[in-house]
mmCIF file of N, CA and C in Angstrom:
data_model
loop_
_atom_site.group_PDB
_atom_site.id
_atom_site.type_symbol
_atom_site.label_atom_id
_atom_site.label_comp_id
_atom_site.label_asym_id
_atom_site.label_seq_id
_atom_site.Cartn_x
_atom_site.Cartn_y
_atom_site.Cartn_z
ATOM 1 N N MET A 1 -4.790 -14.004 7.611
ATOM 2 C CA MET A 1 -4.641 -12.621 8.080
ATOM 3 C C MET A 1 -3.201 -12.159 7.873
ATOM 4 N N ILE A 2 -2.269 -13.101 7.957
ATOM 5 C CA ILE A 2 -0.857 -12.747 7.741
ATOM 6 C C ILE A 2 -0.651 -12.297 6.296
ATOM 7 N N ALA A 3 -1.334 -12.970 5.378
ATOM 8 C CA ALA A 3 -1.206 -12.617 3.952
ATOM 9 C C ALA A 3 -1.671 -11.178 3.720
ATOM 10 N N LEU A 4 -2.718 -10.798 4.407
ATOM 11 C CA LEU A 4 -3.240 -9.431 4.258
ATOM 12 C C LEU A 4 -2.203 -8.416 4.725
ATOM 13 N N LEU A 5 -1.533 -8.732 5.808
ATOM 14 C CA LEU A 5 -0.507 -7.831 6.337
ATOM 15 C C LEU A 5 0.638 -7.687 5.339
ATOM 16 N N ILE A 6 1.057 -8.809 4.772
ATOM 17 C CA ILE A 6 2.146 -8.796 3.790
ATOM 18 C C ILE A 6 1.739 -7.971 2.577
ATOM 19 N N LEU A 7 0.506 -8.151 2.140
ATOM 20 C CA LEU A 7 0.008 -7.406 0.984
ATOM 21 C C LEU A 7 -0.007 -5.908 1.289
ATOM 22 N N SER A 8 -0.428 -5.555 2.471
ATOM 23 C CA SER A 8 -0.484 -4.144 2.872
ATOM 24 C C SER A 8 0.918 -3.533 2.849
ATOM 25 N N ILE A 9 1.871 -4.280 3.386
ATOM 26 C CA ILE A 9 3.253 -3.791 3.421
ATOM 27 C C ILE A 9 3.780 -3.612 1.995
ATOM 28 N N PHE A 10 3.478 -4.582 1.133
ATOM 29 C CA PHE A 10 3.938 -4.517 -0.252
ATOM 30 C C PHE A 10 3.360 -3.291 -0.948
ATOM 31 N N LEU A 11 2.075 -3.054 -0.723
ATOM 32 C CA LEU A 11 1.417 -1.889 -1.327
ATOM 33 C C LEU A 11 2.061 -0.599 -0.826
ATOM 34 N N PHE A 12 2.361 -0.555 0.456
ATOM 35 C CA PHE A 12 2.975 0.636 1.034
ATOM 36 C C PHE A 12 4.336 0.889 0.409
ATOM 37 N N ILE A 13 5.123 -0.175 0.249
ATOM 38 C CA ILE A 13 6.450 -0.046 -0.355
ATOM 39 C C ILE A 13 6.329 0.446 -1.793
ATOM 40 N N TYR A 14 5.357 -0.111 -2.523
ATOM 41 C CA TYR A 14 5.149 0.277 -3.925
ATOM 42 C C TYR A 14 4.792 1.759 -4.017
ATOM 43 N N LEU A 15 3.896 2.179 -3.146
ATOM 44 C CA LEU A 15 3.482 3.584 -3.135
ATOM 45 C C LEU A 15 4.673 4.481 -2.816
ATOM 46 N N PHE A 16 5.462 4.089 -1.832
ATOM 47 C CA PHE A 16 6.632 4.878 -1.451
ATOM 48 C C PHE A 16 7.613 4.975 -2.611
ATOM 49 N N TYR A 17 7.808 3.849 -3.314
ATOM 50 C CA TYR A 17 8.743 3.813 -4.436
ATOM 51 C C TYR A 17 8.285 4.757 -5.535
ATOM 52 N N VAL A 18 6.996 4.712 -5.846
ATOM 53 C CA VAL A 18 6.436 5.572 -6.900
ATOM 54 C C VAL A 18 6.546 7.046 -6.480
ATOM 55 N N LEU A 19 6.359 7.305 -5.191
ATOM 56 C CA LEU A 19 6.423 8.689 -4.716
ATOM 57 C C LEU A 19 7.869 9.192 -4.714
ATOM 58 N N LEU A 20 8.796 8.288 -4.425
ATOM 59 C CA LEU A 20 10.206 8.675 -4.388
ATOM 60 C C LEU A 20 10.767 8.832 -5.800
ATOM 61 N N ARG A 21 10.282 7.993 -6.732
ATOM 62 C CA ARG A 21 10.783 8.055 -8.106
ATOM 63 C C ARG A 21 9.613 8.227 -9.079
ATOM 64 N N PRO A 22 9.057 9.428 -9.146
ATOM 65 C CA PRO A 22 7.941 9.684 -10.067
ATOM 66 C C PRO A 22 8.426 9.866 -11.508
ATOM 67 N N GLU A 23 9.731 10.010 -11.677
ATOM 68 C CA GLU A 23 10.278 10.187 -13.026
ATOM 69 C C GLU A 23 10.145 8.902 -13.843
ATOM 70 N N GLN A 24 10.318 7.769 -13.179
ATOM 71 C CA GLN A 24 10.240 6.482 -13.889
ATOM 72 C C GLN A 24 8.806 6.149 -14.256
ATOM 73 N N PHE A 25 7.882 6.495 -13.388
ATOM 74 C CA PHE A 25 6.485 6.155 -13.622
ATOM 75 C C PHE A 25 5.848 7.181 -14.556
#
């Protein structure tokens, strides 16, 4: 269950990064 939490956090960070820097993507 801890792995799922870590994965969720990672996905959230990735989404935030893409939203903050849409020029790179």
